[in-house]
Coordinates of C-alpha atoms and ligand atoms in Angstrom, one line a residue:
X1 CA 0.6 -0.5 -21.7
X2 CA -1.4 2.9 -21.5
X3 CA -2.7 3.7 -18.1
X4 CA -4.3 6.8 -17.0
X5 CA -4.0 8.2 -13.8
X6 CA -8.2 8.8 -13.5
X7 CA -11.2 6.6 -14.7
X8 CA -10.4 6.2 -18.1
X9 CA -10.3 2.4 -17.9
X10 CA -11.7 0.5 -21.1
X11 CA -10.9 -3.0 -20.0
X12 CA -13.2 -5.7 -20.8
X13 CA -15.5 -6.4 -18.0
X14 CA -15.1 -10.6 -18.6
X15 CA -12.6 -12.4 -16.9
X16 CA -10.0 -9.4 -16.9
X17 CA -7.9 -10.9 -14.8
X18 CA -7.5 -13.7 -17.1
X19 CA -6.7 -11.2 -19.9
X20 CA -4.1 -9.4 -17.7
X21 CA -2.2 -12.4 -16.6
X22 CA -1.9 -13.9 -20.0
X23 CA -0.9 -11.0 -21.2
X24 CA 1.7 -10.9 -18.8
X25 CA 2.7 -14.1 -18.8
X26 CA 3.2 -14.0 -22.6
X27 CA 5.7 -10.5 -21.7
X28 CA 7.7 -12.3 -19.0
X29 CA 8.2 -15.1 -21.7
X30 CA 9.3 -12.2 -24.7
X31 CA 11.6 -11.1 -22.3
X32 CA 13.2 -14.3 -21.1
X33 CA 13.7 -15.1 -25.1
X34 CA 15.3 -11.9 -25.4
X35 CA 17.7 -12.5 -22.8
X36 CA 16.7 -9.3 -20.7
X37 CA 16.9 -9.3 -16.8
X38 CA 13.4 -8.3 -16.3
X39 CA 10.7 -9.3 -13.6
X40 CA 10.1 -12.8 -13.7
X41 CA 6.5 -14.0 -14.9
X42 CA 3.3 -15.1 -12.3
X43 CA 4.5 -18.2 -10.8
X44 CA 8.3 -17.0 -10.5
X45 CA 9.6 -16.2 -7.6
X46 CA 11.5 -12.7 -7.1
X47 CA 11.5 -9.5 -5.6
X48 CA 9.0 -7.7 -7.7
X49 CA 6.7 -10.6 -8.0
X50 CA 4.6 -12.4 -5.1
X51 CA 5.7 -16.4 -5.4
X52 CA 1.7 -17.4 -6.4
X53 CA -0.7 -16.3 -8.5
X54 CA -2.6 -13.2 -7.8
X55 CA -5.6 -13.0 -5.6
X56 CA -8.9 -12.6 -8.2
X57 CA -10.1 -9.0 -9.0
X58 CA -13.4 -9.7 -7.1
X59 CA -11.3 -11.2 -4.0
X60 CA -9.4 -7.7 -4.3
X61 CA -12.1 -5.2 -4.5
X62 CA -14.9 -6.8 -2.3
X63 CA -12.6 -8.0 1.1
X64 CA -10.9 -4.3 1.8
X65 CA -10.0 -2.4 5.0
X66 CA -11.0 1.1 4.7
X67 CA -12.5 2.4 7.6
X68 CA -13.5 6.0 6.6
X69 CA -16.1 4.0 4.8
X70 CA -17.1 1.8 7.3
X71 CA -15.4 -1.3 9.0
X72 CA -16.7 -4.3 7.9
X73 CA -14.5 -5.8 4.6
X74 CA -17.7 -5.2 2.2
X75 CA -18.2 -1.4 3.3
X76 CA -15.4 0.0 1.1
X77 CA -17.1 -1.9 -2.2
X78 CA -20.0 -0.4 -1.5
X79 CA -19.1 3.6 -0.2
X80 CA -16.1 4.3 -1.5
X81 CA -17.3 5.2 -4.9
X82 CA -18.9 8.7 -3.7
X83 CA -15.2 9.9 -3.3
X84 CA -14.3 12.1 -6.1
X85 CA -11.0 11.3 -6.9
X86 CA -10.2 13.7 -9.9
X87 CA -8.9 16.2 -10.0
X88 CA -6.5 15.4 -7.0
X89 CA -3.8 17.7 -5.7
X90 CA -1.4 16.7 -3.3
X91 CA -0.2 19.2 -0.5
X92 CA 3.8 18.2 -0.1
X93 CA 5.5 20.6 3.1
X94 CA 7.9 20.3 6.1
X95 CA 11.6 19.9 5.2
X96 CA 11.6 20.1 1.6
X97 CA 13.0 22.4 -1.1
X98 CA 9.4 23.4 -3.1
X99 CA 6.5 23.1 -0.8
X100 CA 3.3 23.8 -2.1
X101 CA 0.0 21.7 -3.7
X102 CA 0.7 19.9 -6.7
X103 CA -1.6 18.5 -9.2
X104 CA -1.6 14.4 -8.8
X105 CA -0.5 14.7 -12.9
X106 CA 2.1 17.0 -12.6
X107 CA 3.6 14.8 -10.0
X108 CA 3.4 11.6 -12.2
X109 CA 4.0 13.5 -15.4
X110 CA 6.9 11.1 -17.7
X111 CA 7.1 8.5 -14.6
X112 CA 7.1 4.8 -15.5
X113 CA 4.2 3.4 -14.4
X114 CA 5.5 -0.9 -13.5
X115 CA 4.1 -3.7 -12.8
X116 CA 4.6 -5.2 -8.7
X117 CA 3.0 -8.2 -7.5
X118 CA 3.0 -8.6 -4.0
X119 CA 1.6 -10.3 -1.2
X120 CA -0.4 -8.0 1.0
X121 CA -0.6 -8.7 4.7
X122 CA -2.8 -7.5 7.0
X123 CA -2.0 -7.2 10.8
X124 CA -6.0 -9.5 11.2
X125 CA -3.6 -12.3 9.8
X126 CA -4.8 -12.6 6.4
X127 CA -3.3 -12.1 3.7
X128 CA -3.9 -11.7 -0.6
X129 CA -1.7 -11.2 -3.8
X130 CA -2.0 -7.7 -5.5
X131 CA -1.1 -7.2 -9.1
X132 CA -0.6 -3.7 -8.6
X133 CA 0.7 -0.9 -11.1
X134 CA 2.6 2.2 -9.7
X135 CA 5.5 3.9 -9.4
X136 CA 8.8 4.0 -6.8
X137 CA 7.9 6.2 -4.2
X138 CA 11.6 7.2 -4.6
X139 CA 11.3 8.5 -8.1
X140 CA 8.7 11.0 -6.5
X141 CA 10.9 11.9 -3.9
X142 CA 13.5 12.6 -5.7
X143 CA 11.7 15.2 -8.0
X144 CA 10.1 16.6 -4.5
X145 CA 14.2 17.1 -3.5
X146 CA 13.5 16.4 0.6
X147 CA 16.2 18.8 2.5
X148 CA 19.3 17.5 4.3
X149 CA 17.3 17.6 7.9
X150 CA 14.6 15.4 6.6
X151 CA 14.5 11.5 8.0
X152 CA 11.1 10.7 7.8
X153 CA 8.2 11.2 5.8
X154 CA 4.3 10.9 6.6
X155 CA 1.4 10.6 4.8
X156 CA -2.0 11.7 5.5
X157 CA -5.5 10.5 3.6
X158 CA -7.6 13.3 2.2
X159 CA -10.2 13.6 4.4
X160 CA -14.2 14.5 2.9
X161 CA -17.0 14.1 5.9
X162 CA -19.1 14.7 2.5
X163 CA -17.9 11.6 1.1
X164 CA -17.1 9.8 3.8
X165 CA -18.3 7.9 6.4
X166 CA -15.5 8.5 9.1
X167 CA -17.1 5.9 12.0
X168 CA -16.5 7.3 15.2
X169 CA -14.3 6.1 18.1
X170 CA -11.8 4.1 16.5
X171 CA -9.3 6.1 13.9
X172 CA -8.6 9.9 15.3
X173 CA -9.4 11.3 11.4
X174 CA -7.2 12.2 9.0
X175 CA -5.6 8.8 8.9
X176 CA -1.5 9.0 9.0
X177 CA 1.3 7.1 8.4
X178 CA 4.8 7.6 8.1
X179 CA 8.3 5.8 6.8
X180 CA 11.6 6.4 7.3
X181 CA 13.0 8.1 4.8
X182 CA 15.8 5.2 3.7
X183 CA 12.3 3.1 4.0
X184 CA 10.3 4.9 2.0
X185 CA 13.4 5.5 -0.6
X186 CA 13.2 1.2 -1.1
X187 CA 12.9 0.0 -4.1
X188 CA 10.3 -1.8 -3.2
X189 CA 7.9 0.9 -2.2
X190 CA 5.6 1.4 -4.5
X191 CA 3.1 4.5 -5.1
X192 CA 0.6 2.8 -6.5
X193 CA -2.0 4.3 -9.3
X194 CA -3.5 0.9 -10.6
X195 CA -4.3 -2.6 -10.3
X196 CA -4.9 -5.3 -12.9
X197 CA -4.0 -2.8 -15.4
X198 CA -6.9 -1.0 -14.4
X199 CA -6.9 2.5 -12.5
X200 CA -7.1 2.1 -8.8
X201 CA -10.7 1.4 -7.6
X202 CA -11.6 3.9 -5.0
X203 CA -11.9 1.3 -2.6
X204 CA -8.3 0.3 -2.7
X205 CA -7.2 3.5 -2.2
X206 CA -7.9 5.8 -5.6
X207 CA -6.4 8.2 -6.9
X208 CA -2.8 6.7 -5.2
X209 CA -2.1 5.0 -2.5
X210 CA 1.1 3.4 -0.6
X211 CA 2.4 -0.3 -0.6
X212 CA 5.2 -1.4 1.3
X213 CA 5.0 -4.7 1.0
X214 CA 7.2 -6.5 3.9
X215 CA 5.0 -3.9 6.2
X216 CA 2.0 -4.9 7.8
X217 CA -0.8 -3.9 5.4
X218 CA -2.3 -1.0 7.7
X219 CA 1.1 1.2 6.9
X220 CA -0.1 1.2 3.1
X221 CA -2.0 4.6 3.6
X222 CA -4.7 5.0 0.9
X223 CA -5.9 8.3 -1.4
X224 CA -3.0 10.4 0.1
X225 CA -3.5 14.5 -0.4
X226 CA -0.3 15.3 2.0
X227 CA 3.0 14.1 2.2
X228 CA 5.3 15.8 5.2
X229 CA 9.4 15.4 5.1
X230 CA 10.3 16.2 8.8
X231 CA 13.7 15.0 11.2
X232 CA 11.0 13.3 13.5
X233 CA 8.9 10.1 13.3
X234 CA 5.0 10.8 14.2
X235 CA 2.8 8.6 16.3
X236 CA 0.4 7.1 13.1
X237 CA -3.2 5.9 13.5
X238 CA -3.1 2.8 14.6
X239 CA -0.2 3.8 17.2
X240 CA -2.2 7.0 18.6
X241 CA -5.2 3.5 18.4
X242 CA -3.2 1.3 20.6
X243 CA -0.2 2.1 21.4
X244 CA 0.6 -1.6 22.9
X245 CA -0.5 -3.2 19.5
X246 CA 1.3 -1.3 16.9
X247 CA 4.2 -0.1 16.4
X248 CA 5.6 2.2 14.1
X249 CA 7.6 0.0 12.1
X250 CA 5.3 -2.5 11.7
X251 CA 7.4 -4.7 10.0
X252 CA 5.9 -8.7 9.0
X253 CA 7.1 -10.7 11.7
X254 CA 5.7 -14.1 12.6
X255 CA 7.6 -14.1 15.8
X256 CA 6.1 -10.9 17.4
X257 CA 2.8 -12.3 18.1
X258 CA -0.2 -9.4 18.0
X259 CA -1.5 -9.2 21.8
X260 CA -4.7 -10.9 21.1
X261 CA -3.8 -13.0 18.2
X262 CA -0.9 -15.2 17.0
X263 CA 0.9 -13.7 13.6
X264 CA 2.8 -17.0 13.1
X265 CA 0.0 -17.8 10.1
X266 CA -2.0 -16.6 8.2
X267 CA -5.2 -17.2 5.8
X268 CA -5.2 -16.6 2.3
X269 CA -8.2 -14.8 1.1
X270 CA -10.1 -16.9 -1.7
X271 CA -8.4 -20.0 -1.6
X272 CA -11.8 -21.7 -1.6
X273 CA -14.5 -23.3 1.3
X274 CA -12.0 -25.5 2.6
X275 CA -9.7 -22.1 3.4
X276 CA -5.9 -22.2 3.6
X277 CA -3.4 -21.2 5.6
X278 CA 0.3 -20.5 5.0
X279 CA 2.8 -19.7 7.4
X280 CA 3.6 -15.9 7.5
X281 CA 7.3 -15.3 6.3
X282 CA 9.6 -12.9 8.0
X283 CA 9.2 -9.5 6.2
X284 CA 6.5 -11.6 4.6
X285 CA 8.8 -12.8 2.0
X286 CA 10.8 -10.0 1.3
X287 CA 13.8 -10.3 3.8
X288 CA 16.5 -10.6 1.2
X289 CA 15.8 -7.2 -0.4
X290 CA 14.4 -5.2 3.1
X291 CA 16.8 -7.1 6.6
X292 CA 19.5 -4.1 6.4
X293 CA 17.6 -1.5 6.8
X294 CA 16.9 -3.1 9.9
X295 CA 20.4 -4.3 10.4
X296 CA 21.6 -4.1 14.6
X297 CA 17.8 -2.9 15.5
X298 CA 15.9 -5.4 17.5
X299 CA 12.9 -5.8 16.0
X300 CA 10.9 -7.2 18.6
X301 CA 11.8 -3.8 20.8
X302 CA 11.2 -1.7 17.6
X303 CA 8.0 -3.7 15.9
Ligands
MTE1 N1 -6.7 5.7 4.7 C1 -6.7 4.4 5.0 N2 -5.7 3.6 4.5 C2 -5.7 2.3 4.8 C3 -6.6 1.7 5.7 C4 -7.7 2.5 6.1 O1 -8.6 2.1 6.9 N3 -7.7 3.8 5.8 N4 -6.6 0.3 6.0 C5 -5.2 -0.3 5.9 C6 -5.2 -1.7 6.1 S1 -5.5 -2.3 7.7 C7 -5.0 -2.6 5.0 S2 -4.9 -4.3 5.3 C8 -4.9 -2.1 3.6 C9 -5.9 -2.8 2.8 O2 -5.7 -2.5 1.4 P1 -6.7 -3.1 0.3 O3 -8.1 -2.9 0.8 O4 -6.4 -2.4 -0.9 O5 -6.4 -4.6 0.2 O6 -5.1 -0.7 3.5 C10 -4.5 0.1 4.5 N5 -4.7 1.5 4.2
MO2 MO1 -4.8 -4.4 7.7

């Protein structure tokens, strides 16, 4: 599938989500016939793919956290387009063999761009099903040759008081994250450039955002202009927030309740007036692929 890396979208408008996952399906089923060990189809079960269908595109881009743009869910639909997303550079420093600013398609240039569905999980205990399109964050990373020092790497959000609306009193501005480096070198980390085969809409995070998908959803740093290689972790956002709600791992865990909430369950976003609630997995789901990185930590000490 083509796929740009700025607006150059020409999907249909009508039911594209339909379009997307049939056409998906219909690849997951030439593949089977052929034999080929790909990602399983919508509906399969398996690493790459969320075990349910995917979450509507309207479900996706209306019910977003984004809180340069306001923090109510319907803020980012409605703000986030007057940040200009192209063109984008990326500022990469700290321990690492060519620091400078790279242009956003010199650092994609000949990467595969895949498919990922997974569920998302926010910390508020909700949760949705993304299909997103990106690349590893690893292939990056490898190209951006971190020195032998480095064991963590951060990420910062560009930040554009023009643009923006950067509410006051809750974030400390530019908003950061940060992974461990054998985290962020995961297969399933994703940098992701697109969603339902359509580029990123800014309010999920355009031109490229992070998804780390057995990590609460707040770790998922959106329209990222620095990335930072360094032999220390830093205290992110929502640490430097409240300290004694999240940690820096953040890792899905129905067992570490959230002080003033329980993360046992959570609600699925869109599954209709009656609601719905399913009970939040362990590394939401993705426990086979993600436990040893953890392995001898205890995660309740080092949520
Ligand atoms: N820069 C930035 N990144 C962010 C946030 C934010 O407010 N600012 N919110 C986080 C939270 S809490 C969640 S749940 C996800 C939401 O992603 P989505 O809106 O694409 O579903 O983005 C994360 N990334
Ligand atoms: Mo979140």
């Amino acid at each position: 599938m083509a796929h740009g890396w700025k607006n150059t979208s020409r999907e249909s408008a009508i039911t594209p989500e339909t379009l997307y996952l049939n056409r998906r399906r219909l690849m997951a089923g030439g593949a089977a016939a052929l034999g080929a060990g790909l990602v399983p189809g919508p509906g399969a079960a398996g690493p790459f793919d969320a075990a349910t269908d995917p979450n509507s595109l309207n479900d996706i881009t209306t019910y977003n956290n984004y809180y340069e743009f306001g923090l109510g869910k319907s803020d980012p639909s409605r703000y986030a387009s007057a940040l200009t997303t192209s063109p984008w550079t990326i500022t990469v420093d700290g321990l690492v063999e060519d620091p400078g600013d790279y242009d956003l398609r010199e650092i994609l240039n000949g990467k595969t761009i895949e498919d990922r569905i997974y569920r998302l999980r926010c910390v508020e205990a909700w949760s949705m099903v993304i299909p997103w399109q990106g690349v590893e964050l690893r292939d990056i990373l490898a190209d951006l040759r971190p020195l032998d020092g480095a064991r963590y790497v951060h990420f910062e959000t560009v930040l554009r008081p023009d643009e923006m609306r950067l509410p006051v009193g809750v974030i400390d501005w530019p908003y950061v994250e940060s992974l461990r480096l054998d985290e962020a070198r995961h297969p399933l980390t994703l940098l992701a450039t697109g969603l339902y085969g359509r580029d990123l809409p800014n309010q999920n995070g355009a031109p490229i955002r992070l998804v780390v998908p057995w990590k609460y959803g707040f770790k998922s740093i959106k329209s990222i202009r620095r990335i930072t290689f360094s032999e220390t972790p830093i205290r992110t956002s929502w640490m430097k927030s409240a300290p004694n709600e999240y940690g820096y791992y953040a890792n899905v865990n129905p067992q570490v309740d959230h002080p003033r909430w329980s993360q046992s369950s959570e609600r699925v976003i869109g599954a209709g007036i009656f609601g719905n609630r399913r009970q939040t997995e362990m590394f939401n789901g993705y426990g086979d692929e993600v436990a040893g990185l953890y392995a001898g930590m205890d995660l309740r000490e080092n949520f």
